[in-house]
XYZ file of N, CA and C in Angstrom:
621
model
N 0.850 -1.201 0.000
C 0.000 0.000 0.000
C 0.879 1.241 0.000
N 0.338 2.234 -0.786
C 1.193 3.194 -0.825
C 0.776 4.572 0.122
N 2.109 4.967 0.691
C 1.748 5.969 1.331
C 0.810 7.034 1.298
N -0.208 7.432 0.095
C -1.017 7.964 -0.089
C -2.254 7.544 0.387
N -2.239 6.069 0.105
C -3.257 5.345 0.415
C -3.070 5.166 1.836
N -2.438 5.051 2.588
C -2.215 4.804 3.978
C -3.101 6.399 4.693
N -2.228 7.153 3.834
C -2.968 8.818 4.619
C -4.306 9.056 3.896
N -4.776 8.427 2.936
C -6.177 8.199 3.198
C -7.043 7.831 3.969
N -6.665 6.273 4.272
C -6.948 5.366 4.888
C -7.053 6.390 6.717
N -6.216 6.893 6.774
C -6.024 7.345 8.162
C -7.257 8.710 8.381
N -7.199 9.489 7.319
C -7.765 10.652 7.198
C -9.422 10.024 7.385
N -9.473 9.011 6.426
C -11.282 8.676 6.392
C -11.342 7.878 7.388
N -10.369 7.363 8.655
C -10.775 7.030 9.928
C -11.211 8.445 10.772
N -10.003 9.024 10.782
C -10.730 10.521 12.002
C -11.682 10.977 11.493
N -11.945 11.204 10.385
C -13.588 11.595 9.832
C -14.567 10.866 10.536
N -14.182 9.120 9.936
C -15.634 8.402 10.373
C -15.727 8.620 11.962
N -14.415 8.785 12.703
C -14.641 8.778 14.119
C -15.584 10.519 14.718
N -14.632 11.238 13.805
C -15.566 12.933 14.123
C -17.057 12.639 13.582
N -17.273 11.797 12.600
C -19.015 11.640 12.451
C -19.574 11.207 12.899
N -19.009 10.130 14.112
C -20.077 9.334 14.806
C -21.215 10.313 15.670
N -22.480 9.684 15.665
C -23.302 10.484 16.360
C -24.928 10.082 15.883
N -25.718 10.983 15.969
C -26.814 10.405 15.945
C -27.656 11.254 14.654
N -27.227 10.994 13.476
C -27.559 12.017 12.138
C -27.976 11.241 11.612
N -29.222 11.896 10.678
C -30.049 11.619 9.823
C -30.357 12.331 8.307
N -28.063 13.075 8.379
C -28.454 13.724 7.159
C -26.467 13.903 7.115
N -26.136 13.482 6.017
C -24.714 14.014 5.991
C -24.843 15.358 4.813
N -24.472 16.569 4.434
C -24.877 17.334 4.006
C -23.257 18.257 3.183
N -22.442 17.968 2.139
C -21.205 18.000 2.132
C -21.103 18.951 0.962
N -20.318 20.305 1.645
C -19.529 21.475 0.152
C -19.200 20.102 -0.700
N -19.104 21.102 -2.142
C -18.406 20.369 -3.070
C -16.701 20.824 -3.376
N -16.785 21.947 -3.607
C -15.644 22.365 -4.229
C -14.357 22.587 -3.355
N -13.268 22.156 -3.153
C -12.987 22.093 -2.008
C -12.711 21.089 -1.219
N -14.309 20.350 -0.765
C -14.406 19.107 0.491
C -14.604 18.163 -0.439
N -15.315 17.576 -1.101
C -14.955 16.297 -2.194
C -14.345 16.665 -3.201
N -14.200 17.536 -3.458
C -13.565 17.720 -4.868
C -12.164 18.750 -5.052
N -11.122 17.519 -4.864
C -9.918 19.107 -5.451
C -9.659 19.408 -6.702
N -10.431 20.872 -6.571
C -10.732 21.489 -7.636
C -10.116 23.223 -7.498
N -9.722 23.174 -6.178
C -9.928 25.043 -5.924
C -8.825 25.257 -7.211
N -7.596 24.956 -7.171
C -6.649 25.517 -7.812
C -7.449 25.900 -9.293
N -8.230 25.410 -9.984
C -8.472 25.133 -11.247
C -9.424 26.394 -11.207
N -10.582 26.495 -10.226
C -11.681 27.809 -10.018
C -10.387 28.885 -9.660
N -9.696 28.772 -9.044
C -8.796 30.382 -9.333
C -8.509 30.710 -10.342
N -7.897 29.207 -11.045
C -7.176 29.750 -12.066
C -8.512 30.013 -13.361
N -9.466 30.169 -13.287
C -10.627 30.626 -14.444
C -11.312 31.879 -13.352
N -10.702 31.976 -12.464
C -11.578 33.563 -11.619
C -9.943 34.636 -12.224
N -8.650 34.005 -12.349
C -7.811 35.294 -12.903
C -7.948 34.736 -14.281
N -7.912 33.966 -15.190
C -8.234 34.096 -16.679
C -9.411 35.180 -16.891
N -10.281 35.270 -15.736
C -11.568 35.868 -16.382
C -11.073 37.603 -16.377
N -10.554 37.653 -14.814
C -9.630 39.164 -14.631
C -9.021 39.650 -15.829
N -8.517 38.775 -16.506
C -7.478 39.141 -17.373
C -8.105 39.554 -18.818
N -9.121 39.006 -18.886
C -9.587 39.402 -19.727
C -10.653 40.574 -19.934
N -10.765 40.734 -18.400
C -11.175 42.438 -18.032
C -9.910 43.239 -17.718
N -8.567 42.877 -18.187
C -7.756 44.068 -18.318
C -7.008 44.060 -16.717
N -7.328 43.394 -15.892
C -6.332 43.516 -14.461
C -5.884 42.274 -13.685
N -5.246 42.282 -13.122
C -4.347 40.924 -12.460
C -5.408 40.784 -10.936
N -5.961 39.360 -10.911
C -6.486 39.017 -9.466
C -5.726 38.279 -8.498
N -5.827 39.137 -7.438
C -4.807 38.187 -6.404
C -6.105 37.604 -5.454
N -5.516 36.183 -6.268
C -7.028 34.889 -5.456
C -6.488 35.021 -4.477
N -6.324 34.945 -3.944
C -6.341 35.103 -1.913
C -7.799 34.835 -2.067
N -8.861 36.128 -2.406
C -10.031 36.390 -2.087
C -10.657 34.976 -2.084
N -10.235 34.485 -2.949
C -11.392 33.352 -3.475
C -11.109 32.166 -2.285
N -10.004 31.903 -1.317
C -9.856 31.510 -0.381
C -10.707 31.854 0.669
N -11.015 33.508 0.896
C -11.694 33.712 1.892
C -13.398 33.930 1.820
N -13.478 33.906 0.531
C -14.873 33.791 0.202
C -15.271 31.923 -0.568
N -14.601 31.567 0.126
C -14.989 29.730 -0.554
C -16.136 29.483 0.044
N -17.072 28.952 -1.132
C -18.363 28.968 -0.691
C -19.490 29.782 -1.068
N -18.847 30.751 -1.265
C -19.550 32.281 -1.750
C -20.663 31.983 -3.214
N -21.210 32.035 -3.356
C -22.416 32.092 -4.878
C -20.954 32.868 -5.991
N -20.951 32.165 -6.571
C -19.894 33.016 -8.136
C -20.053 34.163 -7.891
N -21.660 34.518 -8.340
C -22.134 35.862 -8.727
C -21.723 37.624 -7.518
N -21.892 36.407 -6.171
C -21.507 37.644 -4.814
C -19.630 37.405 -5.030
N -19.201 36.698 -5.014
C -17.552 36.965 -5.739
C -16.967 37.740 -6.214
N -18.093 37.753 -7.312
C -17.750 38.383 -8.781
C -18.024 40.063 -8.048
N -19.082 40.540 -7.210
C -19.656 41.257 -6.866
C -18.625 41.950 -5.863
N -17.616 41.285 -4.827
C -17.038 41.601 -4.097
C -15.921 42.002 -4.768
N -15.297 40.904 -5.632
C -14.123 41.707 -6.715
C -14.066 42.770 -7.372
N -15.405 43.236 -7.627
C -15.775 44.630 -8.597
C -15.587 45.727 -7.400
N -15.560 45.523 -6.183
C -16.125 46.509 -5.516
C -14.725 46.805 -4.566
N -13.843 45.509 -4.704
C -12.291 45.950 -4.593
C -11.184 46.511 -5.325
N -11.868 46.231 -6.017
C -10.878 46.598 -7.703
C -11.769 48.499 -8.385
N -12.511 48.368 -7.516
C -12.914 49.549 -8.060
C -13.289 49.557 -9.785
N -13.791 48.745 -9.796
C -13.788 48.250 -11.708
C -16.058 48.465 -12.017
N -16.161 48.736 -13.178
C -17.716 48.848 -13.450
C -18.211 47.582 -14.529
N -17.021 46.739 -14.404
C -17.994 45.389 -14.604
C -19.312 44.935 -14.352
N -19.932 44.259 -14.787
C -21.048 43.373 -13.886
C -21.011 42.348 -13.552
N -21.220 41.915 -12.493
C -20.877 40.847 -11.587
C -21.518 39.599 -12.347
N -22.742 39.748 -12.971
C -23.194 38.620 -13.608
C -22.854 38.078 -14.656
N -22.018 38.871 -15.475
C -21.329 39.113 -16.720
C -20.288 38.255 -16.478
N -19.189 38.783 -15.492
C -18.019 37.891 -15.002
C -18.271 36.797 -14.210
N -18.935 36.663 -13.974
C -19.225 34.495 -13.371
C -19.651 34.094 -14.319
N -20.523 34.575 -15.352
C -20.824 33.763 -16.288
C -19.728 33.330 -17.262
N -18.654 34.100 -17.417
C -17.614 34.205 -18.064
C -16.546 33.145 -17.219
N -16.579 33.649 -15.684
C -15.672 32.648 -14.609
C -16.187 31.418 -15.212
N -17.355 30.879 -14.951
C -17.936 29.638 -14.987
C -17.741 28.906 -16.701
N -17.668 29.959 -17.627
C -17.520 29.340 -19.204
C -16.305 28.725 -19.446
N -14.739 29.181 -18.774
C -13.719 29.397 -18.720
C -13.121 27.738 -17.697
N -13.780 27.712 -16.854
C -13.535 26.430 -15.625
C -14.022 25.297 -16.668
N -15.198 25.377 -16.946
C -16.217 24.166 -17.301
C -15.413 23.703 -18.980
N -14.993 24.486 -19.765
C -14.130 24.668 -20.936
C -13.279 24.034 -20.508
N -12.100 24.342 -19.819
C -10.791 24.311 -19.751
C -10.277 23.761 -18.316
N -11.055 24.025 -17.366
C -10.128 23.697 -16.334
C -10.761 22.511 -15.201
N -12.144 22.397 -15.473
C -12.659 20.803 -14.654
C -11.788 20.172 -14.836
N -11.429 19.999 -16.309
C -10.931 18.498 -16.450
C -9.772 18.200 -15.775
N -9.398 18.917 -14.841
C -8.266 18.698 -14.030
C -8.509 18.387 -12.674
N -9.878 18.343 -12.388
C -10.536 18.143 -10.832
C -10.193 16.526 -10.579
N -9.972 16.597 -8.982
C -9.669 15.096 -8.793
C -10.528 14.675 -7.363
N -10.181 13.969 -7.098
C -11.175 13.799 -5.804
C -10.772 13.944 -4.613
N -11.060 14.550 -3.727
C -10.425 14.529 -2.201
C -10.874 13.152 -1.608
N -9.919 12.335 -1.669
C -10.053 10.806 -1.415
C -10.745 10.305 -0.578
N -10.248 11.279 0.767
C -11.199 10.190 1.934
C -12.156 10.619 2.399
N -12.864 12.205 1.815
C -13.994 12.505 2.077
C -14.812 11.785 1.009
N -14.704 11.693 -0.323
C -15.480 10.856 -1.061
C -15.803 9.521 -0.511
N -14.940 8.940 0.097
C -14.699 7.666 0.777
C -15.804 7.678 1.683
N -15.570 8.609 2.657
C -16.282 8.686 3.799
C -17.687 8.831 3.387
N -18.136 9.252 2.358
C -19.290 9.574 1.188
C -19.846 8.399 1.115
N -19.205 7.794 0.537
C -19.592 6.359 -0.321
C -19.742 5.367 0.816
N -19.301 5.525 2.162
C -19.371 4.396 3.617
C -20.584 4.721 4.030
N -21.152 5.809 3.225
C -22.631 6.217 4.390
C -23.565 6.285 3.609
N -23.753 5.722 2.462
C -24.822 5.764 1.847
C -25.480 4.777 2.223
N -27.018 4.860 2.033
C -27.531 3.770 2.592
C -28.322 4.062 4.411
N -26.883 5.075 5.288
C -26.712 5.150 6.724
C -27.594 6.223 6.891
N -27.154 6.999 6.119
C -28.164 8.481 6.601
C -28.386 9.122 5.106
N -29.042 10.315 4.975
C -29.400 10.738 3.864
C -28.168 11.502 3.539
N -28.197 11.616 2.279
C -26.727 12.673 1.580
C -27.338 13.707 0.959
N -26.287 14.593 1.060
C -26.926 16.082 -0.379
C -25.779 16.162 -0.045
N -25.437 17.494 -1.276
C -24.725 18.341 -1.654
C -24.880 19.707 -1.475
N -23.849 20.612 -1.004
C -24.825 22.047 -0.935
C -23.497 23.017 -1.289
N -23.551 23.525 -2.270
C -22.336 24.581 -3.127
C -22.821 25.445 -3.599
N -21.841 26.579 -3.459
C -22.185 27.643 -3.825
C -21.781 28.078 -5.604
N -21.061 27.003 -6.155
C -21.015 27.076 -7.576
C -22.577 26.639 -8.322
N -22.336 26.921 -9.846
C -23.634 26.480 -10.492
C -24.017 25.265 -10.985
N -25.119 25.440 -11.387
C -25.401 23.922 -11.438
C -24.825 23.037 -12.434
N -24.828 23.718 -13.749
C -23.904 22.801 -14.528
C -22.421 22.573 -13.744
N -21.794 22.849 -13.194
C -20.257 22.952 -12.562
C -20.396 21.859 -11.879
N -21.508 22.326 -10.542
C -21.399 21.155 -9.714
C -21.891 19.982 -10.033
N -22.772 19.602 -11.124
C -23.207 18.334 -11.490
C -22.251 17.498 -12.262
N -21.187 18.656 -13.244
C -20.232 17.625 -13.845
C -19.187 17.174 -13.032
N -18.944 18.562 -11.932
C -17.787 18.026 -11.414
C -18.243 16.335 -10.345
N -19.421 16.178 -10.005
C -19.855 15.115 -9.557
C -19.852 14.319 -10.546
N -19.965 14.342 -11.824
C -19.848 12.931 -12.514
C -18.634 12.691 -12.432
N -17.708 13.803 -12.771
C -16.082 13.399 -12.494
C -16.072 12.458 -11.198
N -16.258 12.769 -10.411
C -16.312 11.931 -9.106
C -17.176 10.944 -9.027
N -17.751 10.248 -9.760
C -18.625 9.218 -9.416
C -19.214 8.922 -8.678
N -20.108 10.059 -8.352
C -21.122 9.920 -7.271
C -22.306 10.428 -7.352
N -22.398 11.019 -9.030
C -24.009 11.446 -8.986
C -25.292 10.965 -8.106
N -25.370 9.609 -8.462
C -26.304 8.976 -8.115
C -26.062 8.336 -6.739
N -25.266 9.366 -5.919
C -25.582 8.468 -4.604
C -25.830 9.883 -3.694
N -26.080 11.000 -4.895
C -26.563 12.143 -3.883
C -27.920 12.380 -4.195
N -28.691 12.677 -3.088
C -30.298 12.029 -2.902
C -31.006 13.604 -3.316
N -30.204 14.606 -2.685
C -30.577 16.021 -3.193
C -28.999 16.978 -3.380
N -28.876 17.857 -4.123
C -28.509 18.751 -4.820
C -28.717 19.896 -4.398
N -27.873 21.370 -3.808
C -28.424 22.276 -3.749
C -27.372 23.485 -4.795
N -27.750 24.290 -5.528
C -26.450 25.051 -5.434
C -26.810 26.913 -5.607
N -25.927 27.073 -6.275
C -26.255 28.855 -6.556
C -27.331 28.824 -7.110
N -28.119 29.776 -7.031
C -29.467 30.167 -7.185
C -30.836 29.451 -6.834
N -30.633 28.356 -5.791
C -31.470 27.525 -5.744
C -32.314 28.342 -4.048
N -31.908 29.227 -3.546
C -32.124 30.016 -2.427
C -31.678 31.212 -2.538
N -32.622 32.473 -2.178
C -32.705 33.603 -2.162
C -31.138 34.131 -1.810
N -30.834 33.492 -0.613
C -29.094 33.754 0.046
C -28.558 32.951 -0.175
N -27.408 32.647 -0.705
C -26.234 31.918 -0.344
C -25.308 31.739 0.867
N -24.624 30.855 1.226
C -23.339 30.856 2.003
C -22.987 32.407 2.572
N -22.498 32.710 2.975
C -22.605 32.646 4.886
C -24.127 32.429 5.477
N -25.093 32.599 4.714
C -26.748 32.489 5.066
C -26.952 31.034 5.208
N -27.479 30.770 6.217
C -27.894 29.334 6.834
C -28.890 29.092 5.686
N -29.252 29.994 4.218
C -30.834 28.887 3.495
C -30.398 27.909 3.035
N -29.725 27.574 2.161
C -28.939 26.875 1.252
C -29.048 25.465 1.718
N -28.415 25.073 3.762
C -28.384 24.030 4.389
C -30.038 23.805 4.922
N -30.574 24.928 5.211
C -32.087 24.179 5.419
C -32.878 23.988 4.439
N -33.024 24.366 3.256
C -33.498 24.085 1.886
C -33.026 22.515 1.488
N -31.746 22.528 1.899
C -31.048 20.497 1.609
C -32.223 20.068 3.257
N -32.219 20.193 4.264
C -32.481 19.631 5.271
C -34.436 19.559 4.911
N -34.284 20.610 4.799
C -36.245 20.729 4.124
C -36.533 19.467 3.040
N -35.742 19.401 2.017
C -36.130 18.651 0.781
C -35.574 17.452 1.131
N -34.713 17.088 2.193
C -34.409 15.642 2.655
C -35.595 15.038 3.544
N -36.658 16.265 4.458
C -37.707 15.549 5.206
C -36.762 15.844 6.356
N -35.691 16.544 6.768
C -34.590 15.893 8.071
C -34.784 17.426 8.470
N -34.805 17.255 10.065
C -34.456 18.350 11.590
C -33.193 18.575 11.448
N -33.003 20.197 10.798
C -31.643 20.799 10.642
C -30.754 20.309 11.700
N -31.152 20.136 12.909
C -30.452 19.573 14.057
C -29.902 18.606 14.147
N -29.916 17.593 13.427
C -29.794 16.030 13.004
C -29.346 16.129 11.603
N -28.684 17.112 11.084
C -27.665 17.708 10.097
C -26.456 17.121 10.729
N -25.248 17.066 9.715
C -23.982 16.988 9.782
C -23.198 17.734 8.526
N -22.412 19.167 8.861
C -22.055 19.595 7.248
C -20.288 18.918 7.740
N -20.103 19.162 6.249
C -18.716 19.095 5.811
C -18.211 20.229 4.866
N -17.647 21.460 5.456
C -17.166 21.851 4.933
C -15.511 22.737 4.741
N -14.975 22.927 3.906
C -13.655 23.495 3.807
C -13.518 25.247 3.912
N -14.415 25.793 3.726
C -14.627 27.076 3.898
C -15.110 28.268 4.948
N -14.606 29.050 5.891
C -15.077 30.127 6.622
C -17.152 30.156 6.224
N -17.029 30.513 5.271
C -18.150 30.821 4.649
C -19.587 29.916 4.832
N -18.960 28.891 4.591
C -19.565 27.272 4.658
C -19.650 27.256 6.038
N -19.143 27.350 7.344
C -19.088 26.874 8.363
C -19.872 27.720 9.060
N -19.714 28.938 8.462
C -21.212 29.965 9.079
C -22.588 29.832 8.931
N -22.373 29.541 7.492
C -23.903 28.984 7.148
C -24.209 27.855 7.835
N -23.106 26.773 8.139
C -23.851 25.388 8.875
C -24.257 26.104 10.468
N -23.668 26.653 11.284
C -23.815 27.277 12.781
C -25.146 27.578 12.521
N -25.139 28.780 11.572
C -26.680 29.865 11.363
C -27.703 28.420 11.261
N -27.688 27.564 10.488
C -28.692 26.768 10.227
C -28.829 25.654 11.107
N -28.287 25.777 12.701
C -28.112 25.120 13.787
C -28.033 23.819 13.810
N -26.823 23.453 12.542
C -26.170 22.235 12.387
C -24.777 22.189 13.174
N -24.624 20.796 12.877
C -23.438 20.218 13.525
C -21.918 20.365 12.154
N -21.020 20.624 12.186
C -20.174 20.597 11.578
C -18.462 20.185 11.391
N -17.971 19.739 10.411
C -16.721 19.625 10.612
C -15.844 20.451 9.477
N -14.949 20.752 9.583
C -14.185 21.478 8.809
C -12.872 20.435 8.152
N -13.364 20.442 7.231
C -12.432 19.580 6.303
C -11.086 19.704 6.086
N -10.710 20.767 6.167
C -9.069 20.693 5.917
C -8.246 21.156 7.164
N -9.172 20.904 8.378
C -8.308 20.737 9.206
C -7.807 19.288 9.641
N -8.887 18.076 9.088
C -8.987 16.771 9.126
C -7.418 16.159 8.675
C-alpha cells in the first residue's frame, strides 16, 4: 500500500470517528471538500480578470470559498474599483472552468470515501455555492451522482453561504431536523452557514 493510500486510509478514519453520532443527514460542500478542484476555479476567476484588463490576487477566493460566483464576482468589482457586472463575469468565470479547467478536478479521497461508507446510513446532499452545470459535472467526475439524494447550489435560495438557506433548503427537501444535520465543509463561509442553520459541523481541511 502506498503511502497515499495509507494517509487516506487514516484521514477517512478521524472523519468516520468525528461523524459518529446520531444524524439523519450528511450534508457535504463540493468544491474544495470532495472535490480538489480550488486551484483550477482560481485559475478561471484570474483568466476571467485578465480578460477584463487587471491581475487578481485569489487570496479572495480563499476567503470567500463557498460564496455564490455571482456575490464573488460582486465583491471583486467593488475591490478593484472596476464597473464590470458581476453577472457578466461568473458567467464568463464559470464558461472558462467548465471549458478548460474541470478536467483537471480530482477527488479529495477520503472525504469521497467517507461519502460512499454512508450511503444507505443516513441521507446525503450536496450544498455549493457554484452552479449547477459545474457542480453536477464536477460530480460525474467523481462518481457519485447517483448516490446524492438532493442537490443544492447557486441560485437555488434567495441567500447563499454565509446564510444558513442553502443548508435548510437540503435539510427541508431531505424531510430531516436541521439539528440532526452533519455539514462538511472546507470554507469560513460554509461553516457559518452550517452554525446559522443550527447544524453540527466539521471542517475539512483541518482533518
Amino acid at each position: 500500500m502506498s503511502g497515499s493510500s495509507l494517509l487516506t486510509n487514516k484521514k477517512q478514519a478521524i472523519l468516520t470517528e468525528l461523524s459518529n453520532g446520531d444524524f439523519d443527514a450528511f450534508l457535504y460542500d463540493c468544491d474544495g471538500t470532495l472535490a480538489d478542484n480550488m486551484e483550477g476555479h482560481k485559475a478561471s476567476y484570474r483568466a476571467a480578470a485578465l480578460m477584463y484588463g487587471f491581475e487578481l490576487d485569489d487570496t479572495i477566493i480563499d476567503e470567500l470559498a463557498g460564496w455564490p460566483i455571482v456575490q464573488v464576482a460582486e465583491e471583486i468589482r467593488k475591490q478593484y474599483g472596476l464597473p464590470f457586472k458581476p453577472e457578466i463575469f461568473a458567467q464568463l468565470k464559470n464558461k472558462l472552468y467548465e471549458d478548460t479547467f474541470i478536467q483537471d478536478t480530482k477527488p479529495i479521497d477520503f472525504v469521497v470515501a467517507h461519502l460512499k461508507a454512508h450511503v444507505g446510513k443516513v441521507r446525503i446532499g450536496v450544498v455549493s455555492g457554484g452552479g449547477r452545470i459545474s457542480v453536477s459535472r464536477t460530480l460525474q467526475q467523481l462518481g457519485i451522482t447517483k448516490l446524492v439524494e438532493v442537490l443544492v447550489c447557486a441560485g437555488d435560495t434567495a441567500r447563499g453561504k454565509p446564510h444558513p438557506d442553502p443548508f435548510l433548503y437540503a435539510a427541508n427537501r431531505l424531510g430531516v431536523d436541521p439539528a440532526r444535520c452533519l455539514v462538511f465543509e472546507d470554507g469560513n463561509p460554509g461553516v457559518q452557514a452550517a452554525v446559522a442553520a443550527g447544524m453540527q459541523w466539521i471542517r475539512i481541511d483541518q482533518v
